[in-house]
CSV table of C-alpha atoms in Angstrom, one decimal:
chain,number,residue,atom,x,y,z
R,1,MET,CA,-20.6,10.5,18.1
R,2,LEU,CA,-17.4,11.9,19.4
R,3,ALA,CA,-18.8,12.0,22.9
R,4,ALA,CA,-20.2,8.4,22.8
R,5,LEU,CA,-16.8,7.0,21.5
R,6,GLU,CA,-15.3,8.8,24.7
R,7,THR,CA,-17.8,7.5,27.2
R,8,GLY,CA,-18.8,4.5,25.3
R,9,VAL,CA,-22.5,3.2,24.1
R,10,LYS,CA,-24.7,1.0,25.8
R,11,GLY,CA,-23.9,-2.5,25.4
R,12,GLY,CA,-20.8,-1.7,23.5
R,13,LYS,CA,-22.8,-1.5,20.2
R,14,TRP,CA,-23.9,1.1,17.7
R,15,PHE,CA,-27.5,0.8,16.5
R,16,SER,CA,-28.0,4.1,14.8
R,17,LEU,CA,-25.4,4.9,11.9
R,18,MET,CA,-26.9,5.4,8.9
R,19,ASP,CA,-28.2,8.8,9.6
R,20,LYS,CA,-24.5,9.5,10.2
R,21,ILE,CA,-23.9,8.2,6.7
R,22,LEU,CA,-26.1,9.8,4.8
R,23,ALA,CA,-26.2,13.3,6.4
R,24,PRO,CA,-25.4,16.0,3.4
R,25,ASN,CA,-22.4,17.0,5.3
R,26,THR,CA,-21.0,13.4,5.4
R,27,LEU,CA,-21.5,12.6,1.7
R,28,ARG,CA,-20.1,16.1,0.7
R,29,ALA,CA,-17.0,15.1,2.8
R,30,ALA,CA,-16.8,11.7,1.2
R,31,TRP,CA,-17.2,13.3,-2.3
R,32,ALA,CA,-14.7,15.6,-1.3
R,33,ARG,CA,-12.0,12.8,-0.8
R,34,VAL,CA,-13.1,10.7,-3.8
R,35,ARG,CA,-12.7,13.7,-6.1
R,36,ALA,CA,-9.1,14.4,-4.7
R,37,ASN,CA,-8.0,11.0,-4.9
R,38,GLY,CA,-9.2,10.6,-8.3
R,39,GLY,CA,-9.1,7.5,-10.4
R,40,ALA,CA,-10.5,5.5,-13.2
R,41,PRO,CA,-14.4,5.1,-14.1
R,42,GLY,CA,-16.0,1.9,-12.8
R,43,ALA,CA,-18.3,-0.3,-14.4
R,44,ASP,CA,-21.0,2.3,-15.3
R,45,ARG,CA,-18.0,4.6,-17.0
R,46,GLN,CA,-18.8,7.5,-15.4
R,47,THR,CA,-15.5,9.7,-14.5
R,48,ILE,CA,-15.0,12.0,-11.5
R,49,ALA,CA,-15.6,15.0,-14.3
R,50,MET,CA,-19.2,13.5,-14.9
R,51,PHE,CA,-20.1,13.1,-11.2
R,52,GLU,CA,-19.0,16.7,-10.6
R,53,ARG,CA,-21.0,18.4,-13.0
R,54,ARG,CA,-24.0,17.1,-11.7
R,55,GLU,CA,-22.5,17.0,-8.2
R,56,GLU,CA,-25.3,18.7,-6.1
R,57,GLU,CA,-28.0,16.6,-7.7
R,58,ASN,CA,-25.9,13.1,-7.2
R,59,LEU,CA,-25.3,13.5,-3.8
R,60,ARG,CA,-29.0,14.7,-3.1
R,61,GLN,CA,-30.1,11.2,-5.1
R,62,LEU,CA,-27.6,9.3,-3.2
R,63,GLY,CA,-28.6,10.3,0.4
R,64,GLU,CA,-32.3,9.5,-0.5
R,65,SER,CA,-31.5,6.3,-2.0
R,66,LEU,CA,-29.5,5.2,1.4
R,67,LYS,CA,-32.6,6.7,3.4
R,68,LYS,CA,-35.2,4.8,1.6
R,69,GLY,CA,-33.5,1.6,1.5
R,70,GLY,CA,-33.1,1.7,-2.2
R,71,TYR,CA,-29.4,2.1,-2.6
R,72,GLN,CA,-27.7,-1.2,-4.4
R,73,PRO,CA,-23.8,-1.3,-5.4
R,74,GLN,CA,-22.8,-1.6,-8.8
R,75,PRO,CA,-20.4,-4.2,-10.1
R,76,VAL,CA,-16.9,-3.7,-9.5
R,77,ARG,CA,-14.6,-3.4,-12.5
R,78,ARG,CA,-11.6,-6.0,-12.5
R,79,VAL,CA,-8.3,-4.9,-13.9
R,80,TRP,CA,-4.8,-6.3,-13.6
R,81,ILE,CA,-2.0,-4.3,-12.4
R,82,PRO,CA,1.6,-5.1,-13.0
R,83,LYS,CA,3.3,-7.1,-10.2
R,84,PRO,CA,7.1,-8.5,-10.4
R,85,GLY,CA,7.6,-11.6,-10.3
R,86,ASN,CA,3.7,-12.6,-11.6
R,87,PRO,CA,3.0,-12.3,-15.4
R,88,LYS,CA,-1.1,-12.4,-14.6
R,89,GLY,CA,-0.4,-9.3,-12.4
R,90,ARG,CA,-2.5,-8.3,-8.9
R,91,PRO,CA,-6.2,-8.0,-9.6
R,92,LEU,CA,-7.7,-4.5,-8.5
R,93,GLY,CA,-11.4,-3.7,-8.1
R,94,ILE,CA,-12.4,-0.5,-9.3
R,95,PRO,CA,-16.0,0.5,-7.8
R,96,THR,CA,-18.0,3.1,-9.6
R,97,VAL,CA,-17.4,6.9,-8.4
R,98,ARG,CA,-21.1,6.8,-6.6
R,99,ASP,CA,-20.0,3.8,-4.8
R,100,ARG,CA,-16.7,5.1,-3.9
R,101,VAL,CA,-18.6,8.2,-2.2
R,102,VAL,CA,-20.9,5.9,-0.4
R,103,GLN,CA,-17.8,3.6,0.7
R,104,THR,CA,-15.8,6.5,2.0
R,105,ALA,CA,-18.8,7.7,4.0
R,106,VAL,CA,-19.7,4.3,5.5
R,107,ARG,CA,-15.6,4.1,6.4
R,108,ALA,CA,-15.8,7.6,8.0
R,109,ALA,CA,-18.7,6.6,10.3
R,110,LEU,CA,-17.0,3.0,11.2
R,111,GLU,CA,-13.3,3.7,11.2
R,112,PRO,CA,-13.8,5.8,14.4
R,113,ILE,CA,-15.5,3.1,16.1
R,114,PHE,CA,-12.7,0.5,15.5
R,115,GLU,CA,-9.7,2.1,14.9
R,116,ARG,CA,-9.5,2.9,18.7
R,117,ASP,CA,-8.9,-0.6,19.8
R,118,PHE,CA,-6.7,-1.7,16.9
R,119,ALA,CA,-3.1,-2.6,18.3
R,120,GLN,CA,-0.3,-0.5,18.4
R,121,HIS,CA,1.8,-2.8,15.9
R,122,SER,CA,-0.7,-2.4,13.1
R,123,TYR,CA,0.0,0.5,10.8
R,124,GLY,CA,-1.7,-0.3,7.5
R,125,PHE,CA,-4.2,2.2,6.3
R,126,ARG,CA,-4.9,3.9,9.7
R,127,PRO,CA,-4.7,7.5,10.3
R,128,GLY,CA,-1.7,9.0,11.4
R,129,ARG,CA,0.3,5.9,10.6
R,130,GLY,CA,2.2,4.7,7.8
R,131,CYS,CA,5.1,2.5,6.4
R,132,LYS,CA,7.7,4.6,8.0
R,133,ASP,CA,6.3,3.9,11.3
R,134,ALA,CA,6.5,0.5,10.7
R,135,LEU,CA,9.9,0.4,9.3
R,136,ARG,CA,11.1,2.7,12.3
R,137,ARG,CA,9.7,-0.3,14.4
R,138,VAL,CA,11.3,-3.0,13.0
R,139,GLN,CA,14.9,-1.2,12.9
R,140,ALA,CA,14.1,-0.5,16.8
R,141,LEU,CA,13.5,-4.2,17.2
R,142,LEU,CA,16.6,-5.4,15.1
R,143,ASP,CA,18.6,-2.9,17.5
R,144,GLU,CA,17.2,-4.6,20.4
R,145,GLY,CA,18.7,-7.9,19.3
R,146,ARG,CA,15.6,-9.5,18.1
R,147,ALA,CA,17.1,-11.0,14.9
R,148,TRP,CA,15.2,-14.2,14.2
R,149,VAL,CA,12.5,-13.1,12.0
R,150,VAL,CA,9.3,-14.7,11.3
R,151,ASP,CA,8.8,-13.8,7.6
R,152,ALA,CA,5.1,-14.4,7.2
R,153,ASP,CA,3.1,-14.2,3.7
R,154,LEU,CA,-0.6,-14.7,3.6
R,155,LYS,CA,-1.7,-16.3,0.3
R,156,SER,CA,-4.3,-14.0,-1.6
R,157,TYR,CA,-5.4,-12.6,1.7
R,158,PHE,CA,-7.9,-10.0,0.2
R,159,ASP,CA,-9.6,-12.4,-1.8
R,160,THR,CA,-9.8,-15.2,0.5
R,161,ILE,CA,-11.6,-13.2,3.8
R,162,PRO,CA,-14.4,-15.5,4.7
R,163,HIS,CA,-17.4,-13.4,4.8
R,164,GLY,CA,-19.5,-14.9,7.4
R,165,PRO,CA,-16.5,-14.8,9.9
R,166,LEU,CA,-15.5,-11.1,8.7
R,167,MET,CA,-19.3,-9.9,9.3
R,168,LYS,CA,-19.6,-11.6,12.7
R,169,ARG,CA,-16.7,-9.3,13.7
R,170,VAL,CA,-18.4,-6.2,12.5
R,171,ARG,CA,-21.8,-7.3,14.6
R,172,GLU,CA,-19.6,-7.2,18.0
R,173,LYS,CA,-19.9,-3.5,17.6
R,174,VAL,CA,-22.3,-2.6,15.3
R,175,ALA,CA,-26.0,-3.5,15.3
R,176,ASP,CA,-27.6,-1.1,12.4
R,177,GLY,CA,-29.3,-3.5,10.4
R,178,SER,CA,-29.1,-0.9,7.4
R,179,VAL,CA,-25.6,-0.4,7.7
R,180,LEU,CA,-24.9,-4.4,7.9
R,181,ALA,CA,-26.9,-4.7,5.1
R,182,LEU,CA,-24.7,-2.4,3.1
R,183,LEU,CA,-21.7,-4.0,4.0
R,184,GLU,CA,-23.0,-7.6,3.1
R,185,ALA,CA,-24.0,-5.8,-0.4
R,186,TYR,CA,-20.6,-4.6,-0.9
R,187,LEU,CA,-18.9,-7.9,-0.2
R,188,LYS,CA,-21.2,-9.7,-2.6
R,189,GLN,CA,-21.0,-7.1,-5.3
R,190,GLN,CA,-20.6,-8.7,-8.7
R,191,VAL,CA,-17.3,-8.7,-10.2
R,192,MET,CA,-16.9,-7.6,-14.4
R,193,GLU,CA,-13.8,-8.5,-16.4
R,194,GLY,CA,-14.4,-7.8,-20.0
R,195,LEU,CA,-17.7,-9.1,-20.8
R,196,ALA,CA,-17.4,-11.8,-17.7
R,197,LYS,CA,-19.4,-11.3,-14.8
R,198,TRP,CA,-19.5,-13.3,-11.4
R,199,THR,CA,-20.3,-12.9,-7.6
R,200,PRO,CA,-17.6,-13.6,-5.1
R,201,ASP,CA,-17.9,-15.8,-2.6
R,202,GLY,CA,-15.4,-14.5,-0.2
R,203,GLY,CA,-12.7,-11.5,0.1
R,204,THR,CA,-13.2,-8.2,-0.3
R,205,PRO,CA,-11.7,-6.2,-3.5
R,206,GLN,CA,-8.6,-4.7,-3.3
R,207,GLY,CA,-9.2,-1.0,-4.7
R,208,ALA,CA,-12.5,-0.6,-2.7
R,209,VAL,CA,-12.4,2.1,-0.3
R,210,ILE,CA,-13.9,0.0,2.7
R,211,SER,CA,-11.6,-3.1,1.9
R,212,PRO,CA,-8.3,-1.8,4.4
R,213,LEU,CA,-10.8,-1.4,7.2
R,214,LEU,CA,-12.3,-4.7,6.8
R,215,ALA,CA,-8.9,-6.3,6.4
R,216,ASN,CA,-7.3,-4.8,9.4
R,217,LEU,CA,-10.7,-5.9,11.3
R,218,TYR,CA,-10.4,-9.4,10.3
R,219,LEU,CA,-6.7,-9.4,11.5
R,220,ASP,CA,-7.0,-7.6,14.7
R,221,PRO,CA,-7.7,-11.3,16.8
R,222,LEU,CA,-4.0,-12.2,15.3
R,223,ASP,CA,-2.8,-8.9,16.5
R,224,ARG,CA,-4.4,-9.4,19.8
R,225,LEU,CA,-3.0,-12.9,20.4
R,226,MET,CA,0.7,-12.1,19.2
R,227,ALA,CA,0.6,-9.0,21.6
R,228,GLU,CA,-0.7,-11.2,24.6
R,229,SER,CA,1.6,-13.9,24.0
R,230,GLY,CA,4.5,-11.7,24.4
R,231,PHE,CA,5.4,-11.6,20.7
R,232,GLU,CA,6.9,-8.4,19.1
R,233,MET,CA,4.9,-8.4,15.6
R,234,VAL,CA,4.8,-5.4,12.9
R,235,ARG,CA,2.1,-5.3,10.8
R,236,TYR,CA,1.1,-3.5,7.6
R,237,ALA,CA,-2.2,-4.7,6.1
R,238,ASP,CA,-1.7,-8.4,5.3
R,239,ASP,CA,2.1,-8.1,5.4
R,240,PHE,CA,3.8,-9.1,8.8
R,241,VAL,CA,7.0,-10.1,10.6
R,242,ILE,CA,7.7,-11.3,13.9
R,243,LEU,CA,10.9,-10.2,15.6
R,244,CYS,CA,12.1,-12.6,18.1
R,245,ARG,CA,15.4,-13.4,20.1
R,246,THR,CA,15.9,-17.0,19.6
R,247,ARG,CA,14.9,-19.9,16.7
R,248,GLN,CA,12.9,-21.3,19.5
R,249,GLU,CA,10.7,-18.4,20.2
R,250,ALA,CA,10.2,-17.5,16.4
R,251,GLU,CA,9.1,-21.2,15.6
R,252,THR,CA,6.5,-20.9,18.6
R,253,ALA,CA,5.2,-17.7,17.3
R,254,LEU,CA,5.2,-19.3,13.8
R,255,ALA,CA,3.0,-22.3,15.3
R,256,ARG,CA,0.4,-20.2,16.6
R,257,VAL,CA,0.0,-18.1,13.3
R,258,ARG,CA,-0.4,-21.1,11.6
R,259,THR,CA,-3.1,-22.4,13.9
R,260,TRP,CA,-4.7,-19.2,14.1
R,261,THR,CA,-4.9,-18.7,10.2
R,262,ALA,CA,-6.2,-22.0,9.7
R,263,GLN,CA,-9.0,-21.5,12.3
R,264,ALA,CA,-9.7,-18.5,10.5
R,265,GLY,CA,-9.9,-19.5,6.9
R,266,LEU,CA,-6.7,-18.0,5.9
R,267,THR,CA,-3.7,-19.8,4.3
R,268,LEU,CA,0.1,-19.0,4.8
R,269,HIS,CA,2.0,-19.1,1.6
R,270,PRO,CA,4.1,-22.5,1.7
R,271,GLU,CA,7.2,-21.1,0.0
R,272,LYS,CA,7.3,-17.4,1.0
R,273,THR,CA,6.7,-18.0,4.7
R,274,ARG,CA,9.7,-18.6,6.6
R,275,ILE,CA,12.0,-17.9,9.7
R,276,VAL,CA,15.3,-16.1,9.1
R,277,ASP,CA,18.4,-14.9,10.9
R,278,ALA,CA,18.6,-11.5,10.0
R,279,THR,CA,22.3,-11.4,11.3
R,280,GLN,CA,23.2,-13.7,8.3
R,281,LYS,CA,23.3,-13.4,4.7
R,282,GLY,CA,19.8,-13.7,3.1
R,283,GLY,CA,17.7,-11.6,5.4
R,284,PHE,CA,14.1,-10.7,4.7
R,285,ASP,CA,12.0,-8.0,2.8
R,286,PHE,CA,9.5,-5.9,4.5
R,287,LEU,CA,7.8,-2.9,2.9
R,288,GLY,CA,10.1,-2.3,-0.1
R,289,TYR,CA,13.1,-2.6,1.8
R,290,HIS,CA,15.8,-5.5,2.5
R,291,PHE,CA,17.3,-6.1,5.7
R,292,GLU,CA,20.2,-8.0,6.5
R,293,ARG,CA,23.4,-8.2,8.8
R,294,GLY,CA,22.5,-4.7,10.7
R,295,TYR,CA,22.2,-2.5,7.3
R,296,ARG,CA,18.8,-2.3,4.9
R,297,TRP,CA,19.0,-1.3,1.2
R,298,PRO,CA,15.9,-1.9,-1.6
R,299,ARG,CA,14.6,-4.9,-2.4
R,300,LYS,CA,15.3,-6.2,-5.5
R,301,ARG,CA,11.7,-5.9,-6.8
R,302,SER,CA,12.0,-2.2,-5.6
R,303,LEU,CA,15.0,-1.6,-7.7
R,304,GLU,CA,13.3,-3.0,-10.6
R,305,LYS,CA,10.3,-0.7,-10.6
R,306,PHE,CA,12.6,2.5,-10.1
R,307,ARG,CA,14.7,1.3,-13.2
R,308,GLU,CA,11.2,0.6,-15.3
R,309,ALA,CA,9.9,4.2,-14.2
R,310,LEU,CA,13.2,5.5,-15.3
R,311,ARG,CA,13.2,3.7,-18.5
R,312,GLU,CA,9.8,5.3,-19.3
R,313,ALA,CA,10.9,8.5,-18.8
R,314,THR,CA,14.3,8.5,-20.4
R,315,PRO,CA,13.6,6.8,-23.8
R,316,ARG,CA,16.6,7.5,-26.3
R,317,ASN,CA,14.4,9.0,-29.0
R,318,ALA,CA,12.8,11.2,-26.7
R,319,GLY,CA,12.1,14.7,-28.3
R,320,GLN,CA,11.9,17.0,-25.6
R,321,SER,CA,14.4,19.5,-24.3
R,322,LEU,CA,17.3,17.9,-21.9
R,323,SER,CA,15.8,20.3,-19.2
R,324,CYS,CA,12.3,18.7,-19.7
R,325,ILE,CA,13.6,15.2,-19.4
R,326,ILE,CA,15.4,16.0,-16.3
R,327,GLY,CA,12.4,17.6,-14.7
R,328,LYS,CA,10.4,14.3,-15.5
R,329,VAL,CA,13.6,12.4,-13.9
R,330,ASN,CA,13.7,14.6,-10.8
R,331,GLY,CA,10.3,14.1,-9.8
R,332,ARG,CA,10.7,10.1,-9.9
R,333,VAL,CA,13.9,10.0,-8.0
R,334,ARG,CA,13.0,12.6,-5.6
R,335,GLY,CA,10.1,10.6,-4.6
R,336,TRP,CA,11.9,7.2,-4.5
R,337,PHE,CA,14.9,8.7,-2.6
R,338,GLU,CA,12.3,10.1,-0.1
R,339,TYR,CA,11.3,6.6,0.9
R,340,PHE,CA,14.5,4.8,1.0
R,341,LYS,CA,16.8,7.2,2.1
R,342,HIS,CA,17.4,5.1,4.9
R,343,SER,CA,19.2,2.6,3.0
R,344,HIS,CA,22.9,1.7,3.1
R,345,PRO,CA,25.3,4.7,2.0
R,346,ASN,CA,26.4,2.3,-0.8
R,347,THR,CA,23.1,2.1,-2.3
R,348,PHE,CA,23.0,5.6,-4.4
R,349,GLU,CA,26.1,6.5,-6.3
R,350,PRO,CA,25.6,3.3,-8.4
R,351,LEU,CA,21.8,4.4,-9.2
R,352,ASP,CA,22.9,8.0,-10.0
R,353,GLY,CA,25.8,6.5,-12.3
R,354,TRP,CA,22.6,4.4,-14.1
R,355,VAL,CA,20.2,7.7,-14.3
R,356,ARG,CA,23.2,9.6,-16.0
R,357,MET,CA,23.8,6.6,-18.4
R,358,ARG,CA,20.3,6.9,-19.5
R,359,LEU,CA,20.8,10.5,-20.2
R,360,ARG,CA,23.9,10.0,-21.9
R,361,SER,CA,22.4,7.4,-24.2
R,362,ILE,CA,19.9,10.4,-25.1
R,363,LEU,CA,22.5,13.0,-25.9
R,364,ARG,CA,24.4,10.3,-27.7
R,365,ARG,CA,21.4,9.5,-29.9
R,366,ARG,CA,21.1,13.0,-31.0
R,367,GLN,CA,24.5,13.2,-32.4
R,368,HIS,CA,23.4,10.0,-34.4
R,369,LYS,CA,25.6,7.4,-32.9
R,370,ARG,CA,24.0,4.1,-31.5
R,371,GLY,CA,24.1,2.2,-28.0
R,372,ARG,CA,24.6,3.5,-24.7
R,373,GLY,CA,26.3,6.4,-23.1
R,374,ARG,CA,30.2,5.1,-22.5
R,375,GLY,CA,33.7,5.8,-22.8
R,376,SER,CA,34.2,9.1,-24.1
R,377,ASP,CA,30.8,10.2,-23.4
R,378,HIS,CA,32.0,10.6,-19.9
R,379,GLN,CA,34.3,13.3,-20.8
R,380,ARG,CA,32.0,14.9,-23.4
R,381,TRP,CA,29.1,15.2,-20.7
R,382,PRO,CA,30.8,14.9,-17.3
R,383,ASN,CA,28.6,14.4,-13.9
R,384,ALA,CA,29.1,18.1,-13.4
R,385,TYR,CA,27.3,18.7,-17.0
R,386,PHE,CA,24.3,16.9,-15.3
R,387,ALA,CA,24.7,18.8,-11.7
R,388,SER,CA,24.5,22.2,-13.6
R,389,ALA,CA,21.6,20.9,-15.7
R,390,GLY,CA,19.8,20.5,-12.2
R,391,LEU,CA,20.0,16.7,-12.0
R,392,PHE,CA,19.2,15.5,-8.5
R,393,SER,CA,21.6,13.4,-7.0
R,394,MET,CA,20.7,10.7,-4.2
R,395,ALA,CA,24.3,10.4,-3.0
R,396,ALA,CA,24.7,14.3,-2.8
R,397,ALA,CA,21.2,14.2,-1.1
R,398,ARG,CA,22.0,11.5,1.5
R,399,CYS,CA,25.3,13.2,2.6
R,400,LEU,CA,23.0,16.3,3.4
R,401,ALA,CA,20.7,14.6,5.1
R,402,VAL,CA,23.6,13.0,7.1
R,403,GLU,CA,25.0,16.1,7.9
R,404,SER,CA,22.1,17.9,8.9
R,405,ALA,CA,21.0,14.9,11.4
R,406,ARG,CA,24.3,15.4,12.9
R,407,ARG,CA,23.8,19.0,13.3
């Protein structure tokens, strides 16, 4: 297969892929990845641990059912996860463990075929690429003077991808009937939410292993259109911005995006899609960051999620030792800082102070005092007290990172 990827296949289409998907080594590798990712059980309530107890038998049965054509995906269990600004949350589809194994194997076979032709400016859910690569590209384009930004938002993208046009794009390179039937079965998987059950007529479930690849595939023509038109787009899954030198250029780009999305059966969010001048107050958000007037810092929702995570780790009635609490806090703060460490330097000192306030409030409660840590608490437990206890300081870490970069 690797050789064929280099030299090409007859007619540009792959007629034999199922044998690669059901191969024992492929299923075993797929299972290893599913096991490493963990996750909740699907509609059949089978956990990772339960599948693992009969690992060899389960993998053998999957291979046989795929070979005989008897494999059928089970319903996807829908749950709702918190989403800032949306009281209902965001829907997440959880396939069964066995379906996640097969989807991982399918993706392993299909991804190399489509990946080689995806656009350079697409960064989401692709091997060797990630959010930081996309953010670096956005910053580089802003530094070039491309400050007029089309800030686009596709409304419920994953839930609205039309099945027919999507499968048409898959068929441009895949002609293996059994694989095509398997993909269509995944797109038509029943969805279970509580006692309710229904079959979607569009979209691909967020949470399904195969969904990111299919989502990238459906937007690939838009990537090509923008590149051929000379526009600088940066896309991460369904989140994208187009950076232009003039307002007129941005308006032209947005008009072409509107035309393409309408033809593709997608919808741009009327309130969230806009053109902004990044050199002026207001700016735009992208992948957790806010860009404005030459700087960037965590967007409002990113700060809200950070504070919420810290509140959960620092309840005032926490019964653990301070060192244990600081250990949990450090784990959350370090991970957050690693992603946002390129923010404006004024970002971190106030957040460090807020974290120390949460810890002072715990210590204050243990002395049978009410309220938040304040006033004389700063003298009783100064900043140095928490530093000696091992509390991670984002402001100090940023200074070290800057000094290291200068050296």
